[in-house]
Amino acid sequence: MKALAGFLSLLLHLLLLSAAESRRLHLHLGSSAYLTTEEHWFNQTLDHFSPIDHRQFKQRFYEFLDYYQDGGPIFLKICGESACNGIVDDYISVLANKFGAALVSLEHRYYGKSSPFKYLTTENLRFLSSKQALFDLAVFRQYYQLSTILFVLQEYLNAKYNLSKVENSWFVFGVSYSGALSAWFRLKFPHLTCGSLASSAVVRAIYNFTEFDKQIGESAGAECKAALQEVTKLVDEQLQSNGSSVKKLFGAVLLKDDGDFLYLLADAAVIAFQYGNPDVLCSPLVDAKKNGKDLVETYASYVKDYYLGQFGASVLTYDQQHLKNTTPGVEESANRLWWFQVCTEVAYFQVAPQNDSIRSSKIDTRYHLDLCKNVFGEGIYPDVDMTNIYYGGTKIAGSRIIFTNGSQDPWRHASKQTSSPDLPSYLIKCHNCGHGTDLRGCPQSPLNIEGNAENCTSPEAVQKVRQQIIEHIDLWLSECQSTAGRMISSA
């Protein structure tokens, strides 16, 4: 027994050293945004709700064990609506280090390299849903717990100390849609995780999301808001008189549909506030308005230089003809995939409010419904009521879920912003606190290593919420371990 224990202990030590060496190699190669990019794979069930369909597909995941300490927890970082190319080095890595946790991350079905099908036809997308994704997480959690070196170590510790079988404690994390998945996972599978952090979690499906545009106006402030509204008015007019010319000015001539073009322009403004760079947008616009410069040209420069340039957005992703492509590349597929989820489950239709809108009034409910029909076919529309009935929306009835939001983030109006003892909710208030500030710092894009918050206009506000997060995780992990201890005693 002693020889086996010694062997297992040595094996774990060597594996952890290997993981650490792998990380150093990635950092040396310039991938410092990631803790690891080493891919792992396992066989996932295609349809969790069919008793007769037993097809499987390969699903990609990552693990990072540098911070893991004997008997420590496993932090499951949920990947959302894009390719998952590794475990990003954000504030979750700080938490993993603090709690001696292993970090694992699962790519969302269909996204990136985890697609069950070569062709993304509407028929083949029928297994793409949040419900299927939650079961993916549950199956992966069980697979990882029972088939990895951590399980071998736990078995060794159980044998060494004559314990009954004890699993590692799990805690789940996510931001935005994956933040909603984090909350919903705790709601639907409370026995599989000690708790969850739901950062900027969009748990409420919304048909006409007018609060989104209203928040942009509030975050912009009076002068910037007025400038943006004037840009919208002028662009609407120029589209009627010389549409090709104004589209050329913005580098978007390939967008034949005026609605697609106007959606691009609206999104470009949103990103500045959502990801903590409001001054990049507002300073030149306000200056142009005060000095009588051409506002449309000023905004076009921002769109081309920042949104399409530095931020890395693509005009192509707004083209409905592109969204209809059923054989896009690995990275490009995310746009069609996410629109399918929007058009079938959650909507989040960012429509223009009837009064005082920033975005064009042409971006209305009809635009969104027509897009869903045009891209995916007849009968495709979001059943928002059923989604909220299934999960509860902001009346979610779970426990041990932390909700966090940034004050300038328009998505916070789809999140849970009221606190209760089992479901604490925190709003981080500052000038550039946006989407996922608690985990990403400021600005939220580009990446701040370990979620550095020093560039937030109020780093103290971020640190205060982070301390609350630490206290909740510490308490809930302790309660999990205490429960496991009582189960052992009574066995």
CSV table of C-alpha atoms in Angstrom, one decimal:
chain,number,residue,atom,x,y,z
A,1,MET,CA,0.0,0.0,0.0
A,2,LYS,CA,2.8,2.4,0.9
A,3,ALA,CA,4.6,1.6,-2.4
A,4,LEU,CA,1.4,2.4,-4.3
A,5,ALA,CA,0.8,5.6,-2.4
A,6,GLY,CA,4.4,6.7,-3.1
A,7,PHE,CA,4.0,5.9,-6.8
A,8,LEU,CA,0.7,7.9,-7.1
A,9,SER,CA,2.2,10.8,-5.2
A,10,LEU,CA,5.2,10.8,-7.5
A,11,LEU,CA,3.0,10.5,-10.6
A,12,LEU,CA,0.9,13.4,-9.6
A,13,HIS,CA,4.0,15.5,-8.9
A,14,LEU,CA,5.5,14.8,-12.3
A,15,LEU,CA,2.2,15.5,-14.0
A,16,LEU,CA,1.8,18.9,-12.3
A,17,LEU,CA,5.4,19.7,-13.2
A,18,SER,CA,4.7,18.8,-16.8
A,19,ALA,CA,1.7,21.1,-16.7
A,20,ALA,CA,3.8,23.9,-15.3
A,21,GLU,CA,6.4,23.4,-18.0
A,22,SER,CA,3.7,23.4,-20.7
A,23,ARG,CA,2.5,26.8,-19.4
A,24,ARG,CA,6.0,28.2,-19.4
A,25,LEU,CA,6.4,27.0,-23.0
A,26,HIS,CA,3.1,28.7,-24.1
A,27,LEU,CA,4.2,31.9,-22.4
A,28,HIS,CA,7.5,31.8,-24.1
A,29,LEU,CA,5.8,31.3,-27.5
A,30,GLY,CA,3.8,34.5,-26.9
A,31,SER,CA,0.4,33.0,-25.9
A,32,SER,CA,0.4,34.9,-22.6
A,33,ALA,CA,-3.3,35.5,-22.8
A,34,TYR,CA,-3.8,31.8,-22.1
A,35,LEU,CA,-2.9,29.6,-19.2
A,36,THR,CA,-2.9,26.7,-21.6
A,37,THR,CA,-3.9,25.9,-25.2
A,38,GLU,CA,-3.3,22.2,-25.0
A,39,GLU,CA,-6.4,20.4,-26.4
A,40,HIS,CA,-8.1,17.4,-24.8
A,41,TRP,CA,-11.1,15.5,-26.2
A,42,PHE,CA,-13.9,13.2,-25.0
A,43,ASN,CA,-17.0,11.6,-26.5
A,44,GLN,CA,-20.2,13.6,-25.8
A,45,THR,CA,-23.8,12.5,-26.3
A,46,LEU,CA,-25.4,14.3,-29.3
A,47,ASP,CA,-29.0,14.3,-28.0
A,48,HIS,CA,-29.4,14.1,-24.2
A,49,PHE,CA,-33.2,13.9,-24.5
A,50,SER,CA,-33.6,11.0,-26.8
A,51,PRO,CA,-33.8,7.4,-25.4
A,52,ILE,CA,-33.0,5.9,-28.7
A,53,ASP,CA,-30.4,8.2,-30.4
A,54,HIS,CA,-27.0,7.2,-29.0
A,55,ARG,CA,-24.8,9.2,-31.4
A,56,GLN,CA,-21.8,11.0,-30.0
A,57,PHE,CA,-19.4,13.7,-31.1
A,58,LYS,CA,-16.0,14.8,-30.0
A,59,GLN,CA,-16.0,17.8,-27.6
A,60,ARG,CA,-12.9,19.8,-26.9
A,61,PHE,CA,-11.8,20.8,-23.4
A,62,TYR,CA,-8.7,22.1,-21.5
A,63,GLU,CA,-7.2,21.6,-18.1
A,64,PHE,CA,-4.7,23.6,-16.1
A,65,LEU,CA,-3.3,22.0,-12.9
A,66,ASP,CA,-0.5,24.3,-11.9
A,67,TYR,CA,-2.4,25.7,-8.9
A,68,TYR,CA,-4.0,22.5,-7.8
A,69,GLN,CA,-3.4,21.3,-4.2
A,70,ASP,CA,-4.2,17.9,-2.8
A,71,GLY,CA,-8.0,17.6,-2.3
A,72,GLY,CA,-8.6,21.0,-3.8
A,73,PRO,CA,-11.7,22.1,-5.7
A,74,ILE,CA,-12.2,22.0,-9.5
A,75,PHE,CA,-13.2,25.2,-11.1
A,76,LEU,CA,-15.2,24.7,-14.3
A,77,LYS,CA,-14.9,27.7,-16.6
A,78,ILE,CA,-17.7,27.5,-19.1
A,79,CYS,CA,-17.0,28.6,-22.7
A,80,GLY,CA,-19.8,30.4,-24.5
A,81,GLU,CA,-20.8,31.5,-28.0
A,82,SER,CA,-17.4,31.4,-29.7
A,83,ALA,CA,-14.5,29.0,-30.4
A,84,CYS,CA,-12.8,28.1,-27.2
A,85,ASN,CA,-9.0,28.2,-27.9
A,86,GLY,CA,-7.7,27.7,-24.4
A,87,ILE,CA,-8.1,28.8,-20.8
A,88,VAL,CA,-7.8,32.6,-20.7
A,89,ASP,CA,-5.7,34.1,-18.0
A,90,ASP,CA,-8.3,36.3,-16.3
A,91,TYR,CA,-9.3,36.8,-12.6
A,92,ILE,CA,-10.5,33.2,-12.4
A,93,SER,CA,-6.8,32.2,-12.5
A,94,VAL,CA,-6.2,34.3,-9.4
A,95,LEU,CA,-9.1,32.6,-7.7
A,96,ALA,CA,-7.8,29.2,-8.7
A,97,ASN,CA,-4.4,30.0,-7.3
A,98,LYS,CA,-5.9,31.3,-4.0
A,99,PHE,CA,-8.1,28.2,-3.5
A,100,GLY,CA,-5.6,25.6,-4.8
A,101,ALA,CA,-8.0,24.6,-7.6
A,102,ALA,CA,-7.7,22.8,-10.9
A,103,LEU,CA,-9.1,24.7,-13.8
A,104,VAL,CA,-11.0,23.0,-16.6
A,105,SER,CA,-12.9,24.5,-19.5
A,106,LEU,CA,-15.3,22.9,-21.9
A,107,GLU,CA,-16.0,24.2,-25.4
A,108,HIS,CA,-19.7,24.7,-26.2
A,109,ARG,CA,-21.3,22.2,-28.5
A,110,TYR,CA,-21.2,23.3,-32.2
A,111,TYR,CA,-18.7,26.1,-31.6
A,112,GLY,CA,-15.1,26.0,-32.5
A,113,LYS,CA,-13.9,22.4,-33.1
A,114,SER,CA,-16.7,20.8,-31.2
A,115,SER,CA,-19.3,20.6,-34.0
A,116,PRO,CA,-21.2,17.4,-34.4
A,117,PHE,CA,-21.8,18.1,-38.1
A,118,LYS,CA,-19.8,19.3,-41.1
A,119,TYR,CA,-22.8,21.2,-42.5
A,120,LEU,CA,-24.5,23.7,-40.3
A,121,THR,CA,-27.9,23.5,-41.9
A,122,THR,CA,-31.0,24.4,-39.9
A,123,GLU,CA,-31.9,20.8,-39.6
A,124,ASN,CA,-28.4,19.9,-38.3
A,125,LEU,CA,-28.7,22.8,-35.7
A,126,ARG,CA,-31.6,21.2,-33.9
A,127,PHE,CA,-29.3,19.9,-31.2
A,128,LEU,CA,-27.9,23.4,-30.5
A,129,SER,CA,-29.6,24.8,-27.3
A,130,SER,CA,-28.8,25.9,-23.8
A,131,LYS,CA,-30.6,22.8,-22.5
A,132,GLN,CA,-28.4,20.4,-24.4
A,133,ALA,CA,-25.3,22.5,-23.4
A,134,LEU,CA,-26.2,22.1,-19.7
A,135,PHE,CA,-26.3,18.4,-20.0
A,136,ASP,CA,-23.0,18.5,-21.8
A,137,LEU,CA,-21.5,20.2,-18.8
A,138,ALA,CA,-23.0,17.6,-16.4
A,139,VAL,CA,-21.7,14.7,-18.5
A,140,PHE,CA,-18.3,16.3,-18.7
A,141,ARG,CA,-18.2,17.0,-15.0
A,142,GLN,CA,-18.8,13.3,-14.3
A,143,TYR,CA,-16.4,12.2,-16.9
A,144,TYR,CA,-13.6,14.5,-15.7
A,145,GLN,CA,-14.1,13.6,-12.0
A,146,LEU,CA,-13.9,9.9,-12.7
A,147,SER,CA,-11.2,9.6,-15.4
A,148,THR,CA,-8.4,12.0,-14.6
A,149,ILE,CA,-5.3,12.1,-12.4
A,150,LEU,CA,-7.2,14.2,-9.9
A,151,PHE,CA,-9.6,11.2,-9.3
A,152,VAL,CA,-6.6,8.9,-8.9
A,153,LEU,CA,-5.1,11.3,-6.3
A,154,GLN,CA,-8.4,11.5,-4.5
A,155,GLU,CA,-8.7,7.7,-4.5
A,156,TYR,CA,-5.2,7.6,-3.0
A,157,LEU,CA,-6.1,10.1,-0.3
A,158,ASN,CA,-9.3,8.1,0.5
A,159,ALA,CA,-7.2,4.9,0.9
A,160,LYS,CA,-4.5,6.6,2.8
A,161,TYR,CA,-6.8,8.1,5.4
A,162,ASN,CA,-9.4,5.3,5.3
A,163,LEU,CA,-12.1,7.6,4.0
A,164,SER,CA,-15.2,6.8,2.1
A,165,LYS,CA,-15.3,8.0,-1.5
A,166,VAL,CA,-15.1,11.8,-1.6
A,167,GLU,CA,-15.3,13.8,-4.8
A,168,ASN,CA,-13.6,17.1,-5.4
A,169,SER,CA,-15.7,20.1,-4.7
A,170,TRP,CA,-16.7,21.8,-8.0
A,171,PHE,CA,-17.5,25.5,-8.7
A,172,VAL,CA,-18.6,26.9,-12.0
A,173,PHE,CA,-17.9,30.2,-13.7
A,174,GLY,CA,-19.1,32.1,-16.8
A,175,VAL,CA,-19.5,35.5,-18.4
A,176,SER,CA,-22.5,36.7,-20.5
A,177,TYR,CA,-24.2,33.8,-22.1
A,178,SER,CA,-21.8,31.4,-20.4
A,179,GLY,CA,-22.6,33.3,-17.2
A,180,ALA,CA,-26.3,32.4,-17.7
A,181,LEU,CA,-25.2,28.8,-18.3
A,182,SER,CA,-23.3,29.0,-15.0
A,183,ALA,CA,-26.4,30.1,-13.1
A,184,TRP,CA,-28.6,27.6,-14.9
A,185,PHE,CA,-26.2,24.7,-14.2
A,186,ARG,CA,-26.4,25.4,-10.5
A,187,LEU,CA,-30.2,25.7,-10.8
A,188,LYS,CA,-30.6,22.4,-12.7
A,189,PHE,CA,-27.7,20.3,-11.2
A,190,PRO,CA,-27.2,21.6,-7.6
A,191,HIS,CA,-25.8,18.2,-6.6
A,192,LEU,CA,-22.9,18.6,-9.1
A,193,THR,CA,-21.5,22.0,-8.0
A,194,CYS,CA,-21.0,23.9,-4.8
A,195,GLY,CA,-22.0,27.1,-6.4
A,196,SER,CA,-21.5,29.4,-9.4
A,197,LEU,CA,-20.3,32.8,-10.4
A,198,ALA,CA,-22.7,34.3,-13.0
A,199,SER,CA,-20.8,37.3,-14.4
A,200,SER,CA,-23.0,39.6,-16.6
A,201,ALA,CA,-25.3,36.6,-16.8
A,202,VAL,CA,-28.1,37.1,-19.3
A,203,VAL,CA,-30.6,34.9,-17.6
A,204,ARG,CA,-33.7,36.7,-18.8
A,205,ALA,CA,-34.7,36.0,-22.4
A,206,ILE,CA,-36.2,39.3,-23.8
A,207,TYR,CA,-38.2,39.7,-27.0
A,208,ASN,CA,-38.0,43.4,-27.5
A,209,PHE,CA,-34.9,44.5,-25.6
A,210,THR,CA,-35.5,48.3,-25.6
A,211,GLU,CA,-33.6,48.7,-22.2
A,212,PHE,CA,-30.4,47.9,-24.1
A,213,ASP,CA,-30.5,51.0,-26.2
A,214,LYS,CA,-31.7,53.2,-23.3
A,215,GLN,CA,-28.6,52.1,-21.3
A,216,ILE,CA,-26.3,53.1,-24.1
A,217,GLY,CA,-27.8,56.6,-23.9
A,218,GLU,CA,-27.3,56.7,-20.1
A,219,SER,CA,-23.8,55.5,-20.3
A,220,ALA,CA,-22.9,57.9,-23.1
A,221,GLY,CA,-24.0,61.0,-21.2
A,222,ALA,CA,-25.9,63.9,-22.6
A,223,GLU,CA,-23.4,65.3,-25.1
A,224,CYS,CA,-22.2,62.0,-26.5
A,225,LYS,CA,-25.8,60.7,-26.7
A,226,ALA,CA,-26.9,63.8,-28.7
A,227,ALA,CA,-23.9,63.3,-31.1
A,228,LEU,CA,-24.8,59.7,-31.6
A,229,GLN,CA,-28.4,60.5,-32.3
A,230,GLU,CA,-27.4,63.1,-34.8
A,231,VAL,CA,-25.2,60.6,-36.6
A,232,THR,CA,-28.1,58.1,-36.8
A,233,LYS,CA,-30.4,60.8,-38.2
A,234,LEU,CA,-27.8,61.9,-40.8
A,235,VAL,CA,-27.0,58.3,-41.9
A,236,ASP,CA,-30.7,57.5,-42.2
A,237,GLU,CA,-31.1,60.5,-44.5
A,238,GLN,CA,-28.0,59.7,-46.6
A,239,LEU,CA,-29.1,56.1,-47.1
A,240,GLN,CA,-32.2,57.4,-48.8
A,241,SER,CA,-30.3,59.8,-51.1
A,242,ASN,CA,-27.0,58.0,-51.7
A,243,GLY,CA,-26.8,54.7,-49.9
A,244,SER,CA,-23.7,53.3,-51.6
A,245,SER,CA,-21.7,56.4,-50.8
A,246,VAL,CA,-22.4,56.4,-47.1
A,247,LYS,CA,-21.7,52.6,-46.9
A,248,LYS,CA,-18.4,53.1,-48.7
A,249,LEU,CA,-17.5,55.8,-46.1
A,250,PHE,CA,-17.9,53.2,-43.4
A,251,GLY,CA,-16.1,50.4,-45.4
A,252,ALA,CA,-19.3,48.4,-45.5
A,253,VAL,CA,-20.3,48.4,-49.2
A,254,LEU,CA,-20.9,44.6,-49.2
A,255,LEU,CA,-23.9,45.1,-46.9
A,256,LYS,CA,-26.7,45.3,-49.4
A,257,ASP,CA,-29.5,45.3,-46.8
A,258,ASP,CA,-29.8,48.7,-45.1
A,259,GLY,CA,-30.9,47.1,-41.9
A,260,ASP,CA,-27.7,45.0,-41.7
A,261,PHE,CA,-25.7,48.2,-42.2
A,262,LEU,CA,-27.6,50.1,-39.5
A,263,TYR,CA,-27.1,47.2,-37.2
A,264,LEU,CA,-23.4,47.3,-37.7
A,265,LEU,CA,-23.4,51.0,-36.9
A,266,ALA,CA,-25.4,50.5,-33.7
A,267,ASP,CA,-23.2,47.6,-32.5
A,268,ALA,CA,-20.1,49.7,-33.1
A,269,ALA,CA,-21.3,52.3,-30.5
A,270,VAL,CA,-22.5,49.6,-28.1
A,271,ILE,CA,-19.0,48.0,-27.9
A,272,ALA,CA,-17.4,51.1,-26.5
A,273,PHE,CA,-19.6,51.0,-23.4
A,274,GLN,CA,-20.0,47.2,-23.2
A,275,TYR,CA,-16.3,46.7,-23.0
A,276,GLY,CA,-15.1,49.7,-21.1
A,277,ASN,CA,-13.7,52.1,-23.8
A,278,PRO,CA,-16.3,54.9,-23.7
A,279,ASP,CA,-13.9,57.7,-24.3
A,280,VAL,CA,-12.5,56.2,-27.5
A,281,LEU,CA,-16.0,56.8,-29.0
A,282,CYS,CA,-17.3,59.8,-27.1
A,283,SER,CA,-14.3,62.1,-27.0
A,284,PRO,CA,-13.9,62.6,-30.8
A,285,LEU,CA,-17.6,62.8,-31.3
A,286,VAL,CA,-18.2,65.5,-28.7
A,287,ASP,CA,-15.2,67.4,-30.0
A,288,ALA,CA,-16.5,67.2,-33.6
A,289,LYS,CA,-19.9,68.4,-32.6
A,290,LYS,CA,-18.5,71.4,-30.6
A,291,ASN,CA,-16.1,72.4,-33.4
A,292,GLY,CA,-18.6,72.0,-36.3
A,293,LYS,CA,-16.8,69.0,-37.9
A,294,ASP,CA,-18.6,66.4,-39.9
A,295,LEU,CA,-20.1,64.0,-37.4
A,296,VAL,CA,-20.7,61.2,-39.9
A,297,GLU,CA,-17.1,61.2,-41.0
A,298,THR,CA,-15.9,61.3,-37.4
A,299,TYR,CA,-18.1,58.3,-36.5
A,300,ALA,CA,-16.9,56.5,-39.7
A,301,SER,CA,-13.3,56.9,-38.6
A,302,TYR,CA,-14.1,55.4,-35.2
A,303,VAL,CA,-15.9,52.5,-36.8
A,304,LYS,CA,-13.1,51.7,-39.2
A,305,ASP,CA,-10.2,52.5,-36.9
A,306,TYR,CA,-11.5,51.1,-33.7
A,307,TYR,CA,-14.4,48.7,-34.2
A,308,LEU,CA,-13.3,47.1,-37.4
A,309,GLY,CA,-9.6,47.7,-36.7
A,310,GLN,CA,-8.4,47.5,-33.2
A,311,PHE,CA,-11.4,45.6,-31.8
A,312,GLY,CA,-11.4,43.2,-34.7
A,313,ALA,CA,-15.1,43.1,-35.8
A,314,SER,CA,-15.9,42.1,-39.3
A,315,VAL,CA,-18.4,43.7,-41.7
A,316,LEU,CA,-19.0,40.2,-43.1
A,317,THR,CA,-20.7,39.0,-39.8
A,318,TYR,CA,-23.5,41.5,-40.4
A,319,ASP,CA,-24.3,40.2,-43.9
A,320,GLN,CA,-27.3,38.0,-43.9
A,321,GLN,CA,-26.0,36.2,-47.0
A,322,HIS,CA,-22.9,35.3,-45.0
A,323,LEU,CA,-25.0,34.1,-42.1
A,324,LYS,CA,-26.8,31.7,-44.5
A,325,ASN,CA,-23.5,29.9,-45.2
A,326,THR,CA,-23.8,26.4,-43.8
A,327,THR,CA,-20.0,25.7,-44.3
A,328,PRO,CA,-18.2,28.5,-42.6
A,329,GLY,CA,-14.8,28.1,-41.1
A,330,VAL,CA,-14.2,27.2,-37.4
A,331,GLU,CA,-13.9,30.8,-36.3
A,332,GLU,CA,-16.5,32.2,-38.6
A,333,SER,CA,-19.2,29.7,-37.7
A,334,ALA,CA,-19.9,31.4,-34.4
A,335,ASN,CA,-22.0,34.1,-36.0
A,336,ARG,CA,-24.5,31.7,-37.6
A,337,LEU,CA,-24.6,29.6,-34.5
A,338,TRP,CA,-25.3,32.4,-32.1
A,339,TRP,CA,-28.0,33.9,-34.3
A,340,PHE,CA,-29.6,30.4,-34.3
A,341,GLN,CA,-29.8,30.5,-30.5
A,342,VAL,CA,-31.1,34.0,-30.6
A,343,CYS,CA,-33.7,33.1,-33.1
A,344,THR,CA,-34.9,30.0,-31.2
A,345,GLU,CA,-34.4,30.6,-27.5
A,346,VAL,CA,-33.5,34.0,-26.1
A,347,ALA,CA,-34.2,36.7,-28.7
A,348,TYR,CA,-32.5,39.7,-27.0
A,349,PHE,CA,-33.8,41.7,-30.0
A,350,GLN,CA,-32.0,45.0,-29.6
A,351,VAL,CA,-34.8,47.1,-31.0
A,352,ALA,CA,-35.0,50.9,-31.1
A,353,PRO,CA,-37.2,52.3,-28.4
A,354,GLN,CA,-40.2,54.4,-29.6
A,355,ASN,CA,-38.8,57.6,-28.2
A,356,ASP,CA,-35.3,59.0,-27.7
A,357,SER,CA,-33.5,56.1,-29.5
A,358,ILE,CA,-29.9,56.1,-30.4
A,359,ARG,CA,-30.0,53.4,-33.0
A,360,SER,CA,-32.1,53.7,-36.1
A,361,SER,CA,-35.8,53.1,-35.9
A,362,LYS,CA,-35.4,50.7,-38.8
A,363,ILE,CA,-33.8,48.2,-36.4
A,364,ASP,CA,-37.2,47.0,-35.1
A,365,THR,CA,-38.9,43.7,-34.3
A,366,ARG,CA,-39.7,43.0,-37.9
A,367,TYR,CA,-36.0,43.4,-38.9
A,368,HIS,CA,-35.0,40.7,-36.4
A,369,LEU,CA,-37.9,38.3,-37.3
A,370,ASP,CA,-37.1,38.7,-41.0
A,371,LEU,CA,-33.5,37.9,-40.3
A,372,CYS,CA,-34.4,34.7,-38.5
A,373,LYS,CA,-36.7,33.7,-41.3
A,374,ASN,CA,-34.3,34.6,-44.1
A,375,VAL,CA,-31.2,32.9,-42.5
A,376,PHE,CA,-32.9,29.8,-41.0
A,377,GLY,CA,-36.2,29.4,-42.8
A,378,GLU,CA,-39.9,29.4,-42.1
A,379,GLY,CA,-41.1,28.8,-38.5
A,380,ILE,CA,-37.9,29.9,-36.8
A,381,TYR,CA,-38.6,32.4,-34.0
A,382,PRO,CA,-37.7,32.6,-30.4
A,383,ASP,CA,-40.1,31.2,-27.8
A,384,VAL,CA,-39.0,33.6,-25.1
A,385,ASP,CA,-41.8,32.7,-22.7
A,386,MET,CA,-40.9,29.1,-22.6
A,387,THR,CA,-37.3,29.9,-22.0
A,388,ASN,CA,-38.1,32.1,-19.0
A,389,ILE,CA,-40.6,29.5,-17.7
A,390,TYR,CA,-37.9,26.8,-17.9
A,391,TYR,CA,-35.2,28.8,-16.2
A,392,GLY,CA,-37.1,31.4,-14.2
A,393,GLY,CA,-35.6,34.5,-15.8
A,394,THR,CA,-34.7,37.0,-13.1
A,395,LYS,CA,-36.9,35.0,-10.7
A,396,ILE,CA,-34.5,32.1,-10.9
A,397,ALA,CA,-35.1,29.9,-7.9
A,398,GLY,CA,-31.6,28.5,-7.4
A,399,SER,CA,-29.1,29.0,-4.5
A,400,ARG,CA,-25.4,29.7,-4.1
A,401,ILE,CA,-25.2,31.8,-7.3
A,402,ILE,CA,-23.3,35.1,-7.4
A,403,PHE,CA,-24.5,37.6,-9.9
A,404,THR,CA,-22.2,40.5,-10.9
A,405,ASN,CA,-22.7,43.3,-13.4
A,406,GLY,CA,-20.9,46.5,-14.6
A,407,SER,CA,-22.8,49.7,-14.3
A,408,GLN,CA,-22.2,50.7,-18.0
A,409,ASP,CA,-23.1,47.4,-19.5
A,410,PRO,CA,-26.4,47.3,-21.5
A,411,TRP,CA,-26.6,43.6,-20.9
A,412,ARG,CA,-27.1,44.0,-17.2
A,413,HIS,CA,-30.8,44.6,-17.9
A,414,ALA,CA,-31.1,40.9,-18.9
A,415,SER,CA,-29.4,39.8,-15.6
A,416,LYS,CA,-30.5,39.4,-12.0
A,417,GLN,CA,-29.8,42.8,-10.3
A,418,THR,CA,-31.6,42.3,-7.0
A,419,SER,CA,-29.9,40.5,-4.1
A,420,SER,CA,-31.2,37.7,-1.8
A,421,PRO,CA,-29.4,35.7,0.8
A,422,ASP,CA,-28.8,32.7,-1.5
A,423,LEU,CA,-28.5,34.7,-4.7
A,424,PRO,CA,-26.3,37.7,-4.0
A,425,SER,CA,-26.1,40.3,-6.7
A,426,TYR,CA,-23.5,43.1,-7.1
A,427,LEU,CA,-23.3,46.1,-9.4
A,428,ILE,CA,-19.8,47.4,-10.0
A,429,LYS,CA,-20.1,51.2,-10.5
A,430,CYS,CA,-17.5,53.1,-12.5
A,431,HIS,CA,-17.2,55.1,-15.7
A,432,ASN,CA,-15.7,52.1,-17.7
A,433,CYS,CA,-17.2,49.2,-15.8
A,434,GLY,CA,-18.8,47.0,-18.4
A,435,HIS,CA,-19.3,43.4,-19.4
A,436,GLY,CA,-17.6,41.0,-17.0
A,437,THR,CA,-15.6,43.6,-15.2
A,438,ASP,CA,-15.3,41.5,-12.1
A,439,LEU,CA,-13.3,38.9,-14.1
A,440,ARG,CA,-11.8,41.0,-16.9
A,441,GLY,CA,-10.9,44.3,-15.2
A,442,CYS,CA,-11.0,47.5,-17.4
A,443,PRO,CA,-11.3,47.8,-20.2
A,444,GLN,CA,-12.9,44.5,-20.8
A,445,SER,CA,-11.3,44.2,-24.2
A,446,PRO,CA,-8.5,43.8,-25.0
A,447,LEU,CA,-7.6,41.2,-22.3
A,448,ASN,CA,-6.1,42.3,-19.0
A,449,ILE,CA,-3.9,39.5,-17.6
A,450,GLU,CA,-5.4,38.2,-14.4
A,451,GLY,CA,-8.3,40.7,-14.8
A,452,ASN,CA,-6.1,43.6,-13.8
A,453,ALA,CA,-8.5,46.4,-12.6
A,454,GLU,CA,-6.0,49.2,-12.2
A,455,ASN,CA,-7.3,51.0,-15.3
A,456,CYS,CA,-10.9,51.0,-14.0
A,457,THR,CA,-11.9,54.5,-13.0
A,458,SER,CA,-12.7,53.0,-9.6
A,459,PRO,CA,-10.4,50.0,-8.9
A,460,GLU,CA,-11.7,50.0,-5.3
A,461,ALA,CA,-15.3,49.2,-6.6
A,462,VAL,CA,-14.0,46.2,-8.4
A,463,GLN,CA,-11.8,45.0,-5.5
A,464,LYS,CA,-14.8,45.3,-3.1
A,465,VAL,CA,-16.9,43.0,-5.2
A,466,ARG,CA,-14.0,40.6,-5.8
A,467,GLN,CA,-13.6,40.3,-2.0
A,468,GLN,CA,-17.3,39.5,-1.7
A,469,ILE,CA,-16.9,36.8,-4.4
A,470,ILE,CA,-13.9,35.3,-2.5
A,471,GLU,CA,-15.9,35.2,0.7
A,472,HIS,CA,-18.9,33.5,-1.0
A,473,ILE,CA,-16.7,30.9,-2.7
A,474,ASP,CA,-14.8,30.2,0.6
A,475,LEU,CA,-18.1,29.8,2.5
A,476,TRP,CA,-19.8,27.6,0.0
A,477,LEU,CA,-16.8,25.3,-0.6
A,478,SER,CA,-16.6,24.9,3.2
A,479,GLU,CA,-20.2,24.0,3.4
A,480,CYS,CA,-19.8,21.5,0.6
A,481,GLN,CA,-16.9,19.9,2.4
A,482,SER,CA,-18.8,19.9,5.7
A,483,THR,CA,-21.7,18.1,4.0
A,484,ALA,CA,-19.4,15.6,2.5
A,485,GLY,CA,-17.8,15.0,5.9
A,486,ARG,CA,-21.2,14.4,7.5
A,487,MET,CA,-22.1,11.9,4.8
A,488,ILE,CA,-18.8,10.0,5.4
A,489,SER,CA,-19.6,9.9,9.2
A,490,SER,CA,-23.0,8.5,8.7
A,491,ALA,CA,-21.9,5.9,6.1
